């Protein structure tokens, strides 16, 4: 009777775990739902390694249980001496050869995928006209935000990476201050960004991101880098090639022309913000080093999904952020602005101005200027 109750409890527990685990993994951020070839390869490797390890655990638990049940003192008697197997060649061969086979399988697939996923030999390939064959993005990690430079297109942006689907995108990864790690869970990674060397790898984005919950893939910093490490997020827009080309063209047109949606806002920006933030997406990375005080490029601010990488993309949140950056992102390098420095009215105007900085869905307005 008692046994039955326990069986019922186990079944209930298993059912509960199944339900809870079934909730794991949103497509925009789950390694378990890979949306690119690299992510799929990494997932396959994970499954092979996990299967081998689970097999070992399973076999050991079975043997252990048999030994525990069959060879109890109460069953075999106080004076029982088990069969002595010390020095048995057969047994020693068995428990040497089986692990060697398992580890060999692990080694072969791991080495294969390590070389496959680390192959950046085609990164700098050019066609007969001398044009680069592949898209290259230089990623610079900073406390606590991300800069994305498209060196061959002369475009730079921050916090939102825009990439075409269905082709290899090559990345040069570097850090400007401490070690961070570049990770787009659904697509692939992670790879450290170091100060002293450039790490390179590639990713492919097989699915457009506009069908996802927020229309973007989520990117994370995967190396503990300071008090706001957990807030060091970025987003990825994976779009078709044509949309990507349009985006690049729009970014290249942001040079020298800042959208004048609010003249007072632009004035405030010119007085208080422009020392650290650019509104033109044309140019190169603003470099590395402790002395570099440059903040994120804001050319696409109005298109973004989040404020400061993680706050909802709302004017109210922007205002809260500007008033007290430290409360929202401890240890970040942006100063807060008091009402003496920027009045409430000026801050409203500034928010209107920043939300008007767009390169997407704003083509008519732009061509009017
Ligand atoms: Cu940057 Cu963690």
CSV table of C-alpha atoms and ligand atoms in Angstrom, one decimal:
chain,number,residue,atom,x,y,z
A,1,UNK,CA,0.0,0.0,0.0
A,2,UNK,CA,2.8,2.4,1.1
A,3,UNK,CA,4.7,1.5,-2.1
A,4,UNK,CA,1.8,2.6,-4.3
A,5,UNK,CA,1.6,6.0,-2.7
A,6,UNK,CA,5.3,6.6,-3.4
A,7,UNK,CA,4.9,5.5,-7.1
A,8,UNK,CA,2.1,8.1,-7.4
A,9,UNK,CA,4.3,10.8,-5.9
A,10,UNK,CA,7.1,10.0,-8.3
A,11,UNK,CA,4.8,10.1,-11.3
A,12,UNK,CA,3.4,13.4,-10.1
A,13,UNK,CA,6.9,14.8,-9.6
A,14,UNK,CA,8.0,13.6,-13.1
A,15,UNK,CA,4.9,15.1,-14.6
A,16,UNK,CA,5.6,18.4,-12.9
A,17,UNK,CA,9.2,18.5,-14.0
A,18,UNK,CA,8.1,17.7,-17.6
A,19,UNK,CA,5.6,20.6,-17.6
A,20,UNK,CA,8.1,23.0,-16.1
A,21,UNK,CA,10.9,22.0,-18.5
A,22,UNK,CA,8.6,22.2,-21.4
A,23,UNK,CA,8.5,26.0,-20.7
A,24,UNK,CA,12.3,26.2,-21.2
A,25,UNK,CA,13.5,28.0,-24.2
A,26,UNK,CA,12.0,31.0,-26.0
A,27,UNK,CA,13.1,31.1,-29.6
A,28,UNK,CA,14.7,34.5,-29.3
A,29,UNK,CA,17.1,33.4,-26.6
A,30,UNK,CA,17.3,29.6,-26.3
A,31,UNK,CA,20.4,27.5,-27.2
A,32,UNK,CA,17.9,24.6,-27.3
A,33,UNK,CA,16.1,26.1,-30.3
A,34,UNK,CA,19.1,26.9,-32.6
A,35,UNK,CA,18.4,29.3,-35.5
A,36,UNK,CA,21.6,29.1,-37.4
A,37,UNK,CA,24.1,26.5,-38.6
A,38,UNK,CA,26.6,27.2,-35.9
A,39,UNK,CA,24.0,27.0,-33.2
A,40,UNK,CA,22.7,23.7,-34.7
A,41,UNK,CA,26.2,22.2,-34.8
A,42,UNK,CA,26.8,23.3,-31.2
A,43,UNK,CA,23.5,21.8,-30.2
A,44,UNK,CA,24.4,18.5,-31.9
A,45,UNK,CA,27.7,18.4,-30.0
A,46,UNK,CA,25.8,19.1,-26.8
A,47,UNK,CA,23.4,16.2,-27.5
A,48,UNK,CA,26.2,13.7,-28.4
A,49,UNK,CA,28.2,14.6,-25.3
A,50,UNK,CA,25.1,14.5,-23.0
A,51,UNK,CA,23.9,11.2,-24.5
A,52,UNK,CA,27.3,9.5,-23.8
A,53,UNK,CA,27.4,10.9,-20.3
A,54,UNK,CA,23.8,9.8,-19.6
A,55,UNK,CA,24.6,6.3,-20.9
A,56,UNK,CA,27.5,6.1,-18.5
A,57,UNK,CA,25.4,7.3,-15.6
A,58,UNK,CA,22.6,4.9,-16.5
A,59,UNK,CA,25.0,1.8,-16.7
A,60,UNK,CA,26.7,2.7,-13.4
A,61,UNK,CA,23.4,3.2,-11.6
A,62,UNK,CA,22.1,-0.1,-12.8
A,63,UNK,CA,25.2,-2.0,-11.6
A,64,UNK,CA,25.2,-0.1,-8.4
A,65,UNK,CA,21.5,-1.0,-7.7
A,66,UNK,CA,22.1,-4.7,-8.5
A,67,UNK,CA,25.0,-4.8,-6.1
A,68,UNK,CA,23.0,-3.0,-3.4
A,69,UNK,CA,20.0,-5.3,-3.7
A,70,UNK,CA,21.5,-8.7,-4.4
A,71,UNK,CA,24.5,-8.6,-2.0
A,72,UNK,CA,23.0,-7.5,1.3
A,73,UNK,CA,24.4,-9.0,4.4
A,74,UNK,CA,20.9,-10.0,5.4
A,75,UNK,CA,20.6,-12.0,2.1
A,76,UNK,CA,24.1,-13.5,1.7
A,77,UNK,CA,24.9,-14.1,5.3
A,78,UNK,CA,27.5,-12.8,7.7
A,79,UNK,CA,30.3,-15.1,6.5
A,80,UNK,CA,29.9,-14.6,2.8
A,81,UNK,CA,33.1,-13.8,0.9
A,82,UNK,CA,32.4,-12.6,-2.7
A,83,UNK,CA,34.3,-14.1,-5.7
A,84,UNK,CA,37.8,-12.5,-5.7
A,85,UNK,CA,38.5,-10.7,-9.1
A,86,UNK,CA,41.6,-8.8,-8.3
A,87,UNK,CA,44.0,-8.9,-11.4
A,88,UNK,CA,41.3,-10.2,-13.8
A,89,UNK,CA,42.5,-9.4,-17.2
A,90,UNK,CA,39.1,-9.7,-18.8
A,91,UNK,CA,37.6,-7.1,-16.3
A,92,UNK,CA,40.5,-4.7,-16.6
A,93,UNK,CA,40.3,-4.9,-20.4
A,94,UNK,CA,36.6,-4.2,-20.3
A,95,UNK,CA,36.8,-1.2,-18.0
A,96,UNK,CA,39.7,0.2,-20.0
A,97,UNK,CA,38.4,-0.3,-23.5
A,98,UNK,CA,34.9,1.0,-23.0
A,99,UNK,CA,35.9,4.4,-21.6
A,100,UNK,CA,38.6,4.7,-24.3
A,101,UNK,CA,35.9,4.2,-27.0
A,102,UNK,CA,33.6,6.7,-25.4
A,103,UNK,CA,36.3,9.3,-24.9
A,104,UNK,CA,37.4,8.7,-28.5
A,105,UNK,CA,33.9,9.4,-29.9
A,106,UNK,CA,33.8,12.6,-27.8
A,107,UNK,CA,37.3,13.6,-29.0
A,108,UNK,CA,36.6,13.1,-32.7
A,109,UNK,CA,33.3,15.1,-32.8
A,110,UNK,CA,34.7,17.8,-30.5
A,111,UNK,CA,37.9,18.3,-32.6
A,112,UNK,CA,35.8,18.1,-35.8
A,113,UNK,CA,33.4,20.9,-34.7
A,114,UNK,CA,36.1,23.0,-33.1
A,115,UNK,CA,38.0,23.2,-36.4
A,116,UNK,CA,34.8,23.6,-38.5
A,117,UNK,CA,33.4,26.4,-36.3
A,118,UNK,CA,36.8,28.1,-35.9
A,119,UNK,CA,37.5,28.2,-39.7
A,120,UNK,CA,37.7,31.9,-40.6
A,121,UNK,CA,40.1,31.4,-43.6
A,122,UNK,CA,37.5,32.9,-46.0
A,123,UNK,CA,37.0,36.0,-43.8
A,124,UNK,CA,39.1,38.3,-46.0
A,125,UNK,CA,38.3,36.7,-49.3
A,126,UNK,CA,37.7,39.1,-52.2
A,127,UNK,CA,36.1,38.6,-55.6
A,128,UNK,CA,37.8,39.5,-58.9
A,129,UNK,CA,36.8,43.2,-58.5
A,130,UNK,CA,38.6,43.3,-55.1
A,131,UNK,CA,35.3,43.6,-53.2
A,132,UNK,CA,35.0,41.5,-50.0
A,133,UNK,CA,33.0,38.4,-50.5
A,134,UNK,CA,31.7,38.1,-46.9
A,135,UNK,CA,30.2,40.5,-44.4
A,136,UNK,CA,32.6,41.3,-41.6
A,137,UNK,CA,31.5,42.9,-38.3
A,138,UNK,CA,34.0,44.2,-35.7
A,139,UNK,CA,32.5,43.9,-32.3
A,140,UNK,CA,33.9,46.0,-29.4
A,141,UNK,CA,32.6,45.2,-26.0
A,142,UNK,CA,32.6,48.0,-23.5
A,143,UNK,CA,31.4,48.5,-19.9
A,144,UNK,CA,28.4,47.8,-20.4
A,145,UNK,CA,27.4,48.0,-24.0
A,146,UNK,CA,28.3,46.8,-27.5
A,147,UNK,CA,29.6,48.5,-30.5
A,148,UNK,CA,29.2,47.0,-34.0
A,149,UNK,CA,31.4,48.3,-36.8
A,150,UNK,CA,31.0,47.3,-40.5
A,151,UNK,CA,34.5,48.1,-41.7
A,152,UNK,CA,33.9,47.4,-45.4
A,153,UNK,CA,30.7,49.5,-45.4
A,154,UNK,CA,32.1,52.4,-43.3
A,155,UNK,CA,29.1,52.0,-40.9
A,156,UNK,CA,29.1,51.9,-37.1
A,157,UNK,CA,26.3,51.3,-34.7
A,158,UNK,CA,25.7,50.1,-31.2
A,159,UNK,CA,23.5,47.8,-29.1
A,160,UNK,CA,21.6,46.4,-32.1
A,161,UNK,CA,23.4,44.2,-34.6
A,162,UNK,CA,21.8,44.0,-38.0
A,163,UNK,CA,22.8,41.0,-40.1
A,164,UNK,CA,21.6,39.3,-43.3
A,165,UNK,CA,20.2,35.8,-43.1
A,166,UNK,CA,21.4,32.8,-45.0
A,167,UNK,CA,25.1,33.7,-45.3
A,168,UNK,CA,28.2,33.5,-43.1
A,169,UNK,CA,28.8,36.6,-41.1
A,170,UNK,CA,32.4,36.9,-39.8
A,171,UNK,CA,33.2,38.6,-36.5
A,172,UNK,CA,36.3,40.2,-35.1
A,173,UNK,CA,35.8,40.4,-31.3
A,174,UNK,CA,37.7,42.8,-29.0
A,175,UNK,CA,37.2,44.5,-25.7
A,176,UNK,CA,38.0,48.0,-24.7
A,177,UNK,CA,38.3,47.6,-21.0
A,178,UNK,CA,37.9,44.2,-19.3
A,179,UNK,CA,37.1,40.7,-20.6
A,180,UNK,CA,33.5,40.2,-21.9
A,181,UNK,CA,32.1,37.4,-24.0
A,182,UNK,CA,29.9,37.7,-27.1
A,183,UNK,CA,27.0,35.3,-27.1
A,184,UNK,CA,23.8,35.1,-29.1
A,185,UNK,CA,22.3,32.0,-27.4
A,186,UNK,CA,19.9,31.1,-30.3
A,187,UNK,CA,22.5,31.5,-33.0
A,188,UNK,CA,25.9,30.6,-31.5
A,189,UNK,CA,28.9,31.6,-29.5
A,190,UNK,CA,30.1,32.3,-27.0
A,191,UNK,CA,33.5,33.7,-27.6
A,192,UNK,CA,35.5,35.9,-25.3
A,193,UNK,CA,36.3,39.5,-26.2
A,194,UNK,CA,39.8,40.3,-24.9
A,195,UNK,CA,41.7,43.6,-24.6
A,196,UNK,CA,45.0,42.2,-25.9
A,197,UNK,CA,44.0,40.1,-28.9
A,198,UNK,CA,41.3,39.7,-31.5
A,199,UNK,CA,39.2,36.6,-31.5
A,200,UNK,CA,37.5,35.6,-34.7
A,201,UNK,CA,34.6,33.4,-35.6
A,202,UNK,CA,31.6,33.3,-37.8
A,203,UNK,CA,27.9,32.7,-37.4
A,204,UNK,CA,25.0,32.1,-39.8
A,205,UNK,CA,21.5,33.4,-39.2
A,206,UNK,CA,19.1,31.0,-40.8
A,207,UNK,CA,15.8,32.6,-39.6
A,208,UNK,CA,14.6,36.2,-39.9
A,209,UNK,CA,14.1,37.7,-36.5
A,210,UNK,CA,10.9,39.6,-37.2
A,211,UNK,CA,8.7,36.6,-36.4
A,212,UNK,CA,10.1,36.4,-32.9
A,213,UNK,CA,8.4,37.8,-29.8
A,214,UNK,CA,10.2,41.2,-29.8
A,215,UNK,CA,11.3,41.0,-33.4
A,216,UNK,CA,14.9,40.4,-32.4
A,217,UNK,CA,17.3,37.7,-31.2
A,218,UNK,CA,18.8,38.4,-27.7
A,219,UNK,CA,22.5,38.8,-27.2
A,220,UNK,CA,24.3,38.6,-23.9
A,221,UNK,CA,27.6,39.2,-22.3
A,222,UNK,CA,28.7,35.8,-21.0
A,223,UNK,CA,31.7,36.7,-18.9
A,224,UNK,CA,31.3,38.2,-15.4
A,225,UNK,CA,32.7,41.7,-16.0
A,226,UNK,CA,31.3,43.9,-13.3
A,227,UNK,CA,28.2,44.9,-11.3
A,228,UNK,CA,26.1,45.4,-14.4
A,229,UNK,CA,27.3,42.3,-16.3
A,230,UNK,CA,23.8,40.8,-16.2
A,231,UNK,CA,22.5,44.0,-17.9
A,232,UNK,CA,25.0,44.0,-20.7
A,233,UNK,CA,22.5,42.9,-23.3
A,234,UNK,CA,22.3,43.6,-27.0
A,235,UNK,CA,19.8,42.7,-29.7
A,236,UNK,CA,20.1,41.2,-33.2
A,237,UNK,CA,17.9,41.9,-36.2
A,238,UNK,CA,18.3,39.2,-38.8
A,239,UNK,CA,16.8,40.4,-42.1
A,240,UNK,CA,16.9,39.3,-45.7
A,241,UNK,CA,19.7,40.6,-47.9
A,242,UNK,CA,17.7,43.3,-49.6
A,243,UNK,CA,16.5,44.8,-46.3
A,244,UNK,CA,20.1,44.6,-45.0
A,245,UNK,CA,21.4,46.5,-48.1
A,246,UNK,CA,18.7,49.1,-47.6
A,247,UNK,CA,19.7,49.4,-43.9
A,248,UNK,CA,23.4,49.9,-44.8
A,249,UNK,CA,22.4,52.5,-47.4
A,250,UNK,CA,20.2,54.3,-44.9
A,251,UNK,CA,23.0,54.3,-42.3
A,252,UNK,CA,25.5,55.7,-44.9
A,253,UNK,CA,23.0,58.6,-45.4
A,254,UNK,CA,23.0,59.5,-41.7
A,255,UNK,CA,26.3,61.4,-42.2
A,256,UNK,CA,25.9,65.1,-41.4
A,257,UNK,CA,22.1,64.9,-41.3
A,258,UNK,CA,20.5,64.5,-38.0
A,259,UNK,CA,16.6,64.3,-38.1
A,260,UNK,CA,15.3,67.6,-36.9
A,261,UNK,CA,12.1,66.4,-35.3
A,262,UNK,CA,12.6,68.7,-32.4
A,263,UNK,CA,14.9,71.7,-32.6
A,264,UNK,CA,15.1,72.3,-28.8
A,265,UNK,CA,15.9,68.6,-28.4
A,266,UNK,CA,18.7,68.8,-30.9
A,267,UNK,CA,20.0,71.9,-29.1
A,268,UNK,CA,20.0,70.1,-25.8
A,269,UNK,CA,21.8,67.1,-27.4
A,270,UNK,CA,24.4,69.5,-28.9
A,271,UNK,CA,25.0,71.0,-25.5
A,272,UNK,CA,25.0,68.0,-23.2
A,273,UNK,CA,25.4,64.7,-25.2
A,274,UNK,CA,27.4,65.2,-28.3
A,275,UNK,CA,30.7,65.0,-26.5
A,276,UNK,CA,30.2,61.3,-26.0
A,277,UNK,CA,27.4,60.2,-28.5
A,278,UNK,CA,27.4,60.4,-32.3
A,279,UNK,CA,24.2,60.5,-34.2
A,280,UNK,CA,25.8,59.7,-37.6
A,281,UNK,CA,26.2,56.0,-38.4
A,282,UNK,CA,29.0,56.7,-40.8
A,283,UNK,CA,32.5,56.0,-39.7
A,284,UNK,CA,34.7,53.7,-37.7
A,285,UNK,CA,34.8,52.3,-34.3
A,286,UNK,CA,35.7,54.9,-31.7
A,287,UNK,CA,38.5,52.8,-30.5
A,288,UNK,CA,39.6,51.2,-27.3
A,289,UNK,CA,41.4,52.0,-24.1
A,290,UNK,CA,40.5,53.2,-20.6
A,291,UNK,CA,40.8,56.8,-21.7
A,292,UNK,CA,38.1,56.3,-24.3
A,293,UNK,CA,35.0,58.0,-22.9
A,294,UNK,CA,32.9,57.6,-26.0
A,295,UNK,CA,29.4,56.3,-25.5
A,296,UNK,CA,27.1,54.3,-27.8
A,297,UNK,CA,26.4,55.6,-31.3
A,298,UNK,CA,22.8,56.8,-31.3
A,299,UNK,CA,22.1,56.9,-35.1
A,300,UNK,CA,19.5,54.2,-34.8
A,301,UNK,CA,18.2,55.1,-31.4
A,302,UNK,CA,14.5,55.4,-32.5
A,303,UNK,CA,14.7,51.9,-34.1
A,304,UNK,CA,15.9,50.2,-31.0
A,305,UNK,CA,14.2,47.7,-28.9
A,306,UNK,CA,15.6,48.8,-25.5
A,307,UNK,CA,17.0,51.7,-23.6
A,308,UNK,CA,20.5,51.1,-22.1
A,309,UNK,CA,20.3,47.5,-23.4
A,310,UNK,CA,17.5,46.3,-21.2
A,311,UNK,CA,14.9,49.0,-20.2
A,312,UNK,CA,11.7,49.2,-22.2
A,313,UNK,CA,12.0,51.5,-25.2
A,314,UNK,CA,9.8,54.3,-23.9
A,315,UNK,CA,10.4,58.0,-23.5
A,316,UNK,CA,9.7,57.8,-19.7
A,317,UNK,CA,12.3,55.1,-19.3
A,318,UNK,CA,14.8,57.2,-21.3
A,319,UNK,CA,14.2,60.1,-19.0
A,320,UNK,CA,14.6,58.0,-15.8
A,321,UNK,CA,17.8,56.7,-17.3
A,322,UNK,CA,19.3,60.1,-18.0
A,323,UNK,CA,18.3,61.4,-14.5
A,324,UNK,CA,20.0,58.5,-12.7
A,325,UNK,CA,22.2,56.1,-14.8
A,326,UNK,CA,23.9,54.6,-11.8
A,327,UNK,CA,20.7,53.4,-10.3
A,328,UNK,CA,19.8,51.5,-13.5
A,329,UNK,CA,23.3,50.2,-14.5
A,330,UNK,CA,25.7,50.3,-11.6
A,331,UNK,CA,29.3,51.0,-12.7
A,332,UNK,CA,28.5,52.3,-16.1
A,333,UNK,CA,30.4,55.3,-17.5
A,334,UNK,CA,27.6,57.6,-18.4
A,335,UNK,CA,27.0,60.5,-15.9
A,336,UNK,CA,23.5,61.3,-14.6
A,337,UNK,CA,22.0,64.7,-15.4
A,338,UNK,CA,20.3,66.8,-12.7
A,339,UNK,CA,17.4,69.2,-13.3
A,340,UNK,CA,19.9,72.1,-13.1
A,341,UNK,CA,21.8,70.6,-16.0
A,342,UNK,CA,18.9,69.6,-18.1
A,343,UNK,CA,15.4,70.9,-17.1
A,344,UNK,CA,12.3,68.6,-17.3
A,345,UNK,CA,11.2,70.6,-20.4
A,346,UNK,CA,14.6,70.1,-22.1
A,347,UNK,CA,14.6,66.5,-21.2
A,348,UNK,CA,11.2,66.0,-22.9
A,349,UNK,CA,12.5,67.7,-26.0
A,350,UNK,CA,15.7,65.6,-25.9
A,351,UNK,CA,13.6,62.4,-25.7
A,352,UNK,CA,11.5,63.5,-28.7
A,353,UNK,CA,14.7,64.2,-30.6
A,354,UNK,CA,16.3,60.8,-29.7
A,355,UNK,CA,13.2,58.8,-30.5
A,356,UNK,CA,13.2,60.5,-33.9
A,357,UNK,CA,16.7,59.1,-34.8
A,358,UNK,CA,15.7,56.3,-37.1
A,359,UNK,CA,16.9,54.7,-40.3
A,360,UNK,CA,14.1,52.1,-40.6
A,361,UNK,CA,10.5,52.9,-41.7
A,362,UNK,CA,11.4,56.5,-42.0
A,363,UNK,CA,12.5,56.7,-45.6
A,364,UNK,CA,10.0,59.4,-46.8
A,365,UNK,CA,10.8,61.7,-43.9
A,366,UNK,CA,14.5,61.4,-44.6
A,367,UNK,CA,14.2,62.1,-48.4
A,368,UNK,CA,12.2,65.2,-47.6
A,369,UNK,CA,15.2,66.7,-45.9
B,1,LIG,CU1,30.4,42.3,-20.1
B,1,LIG,CU2,29.7,40.6,-18.6
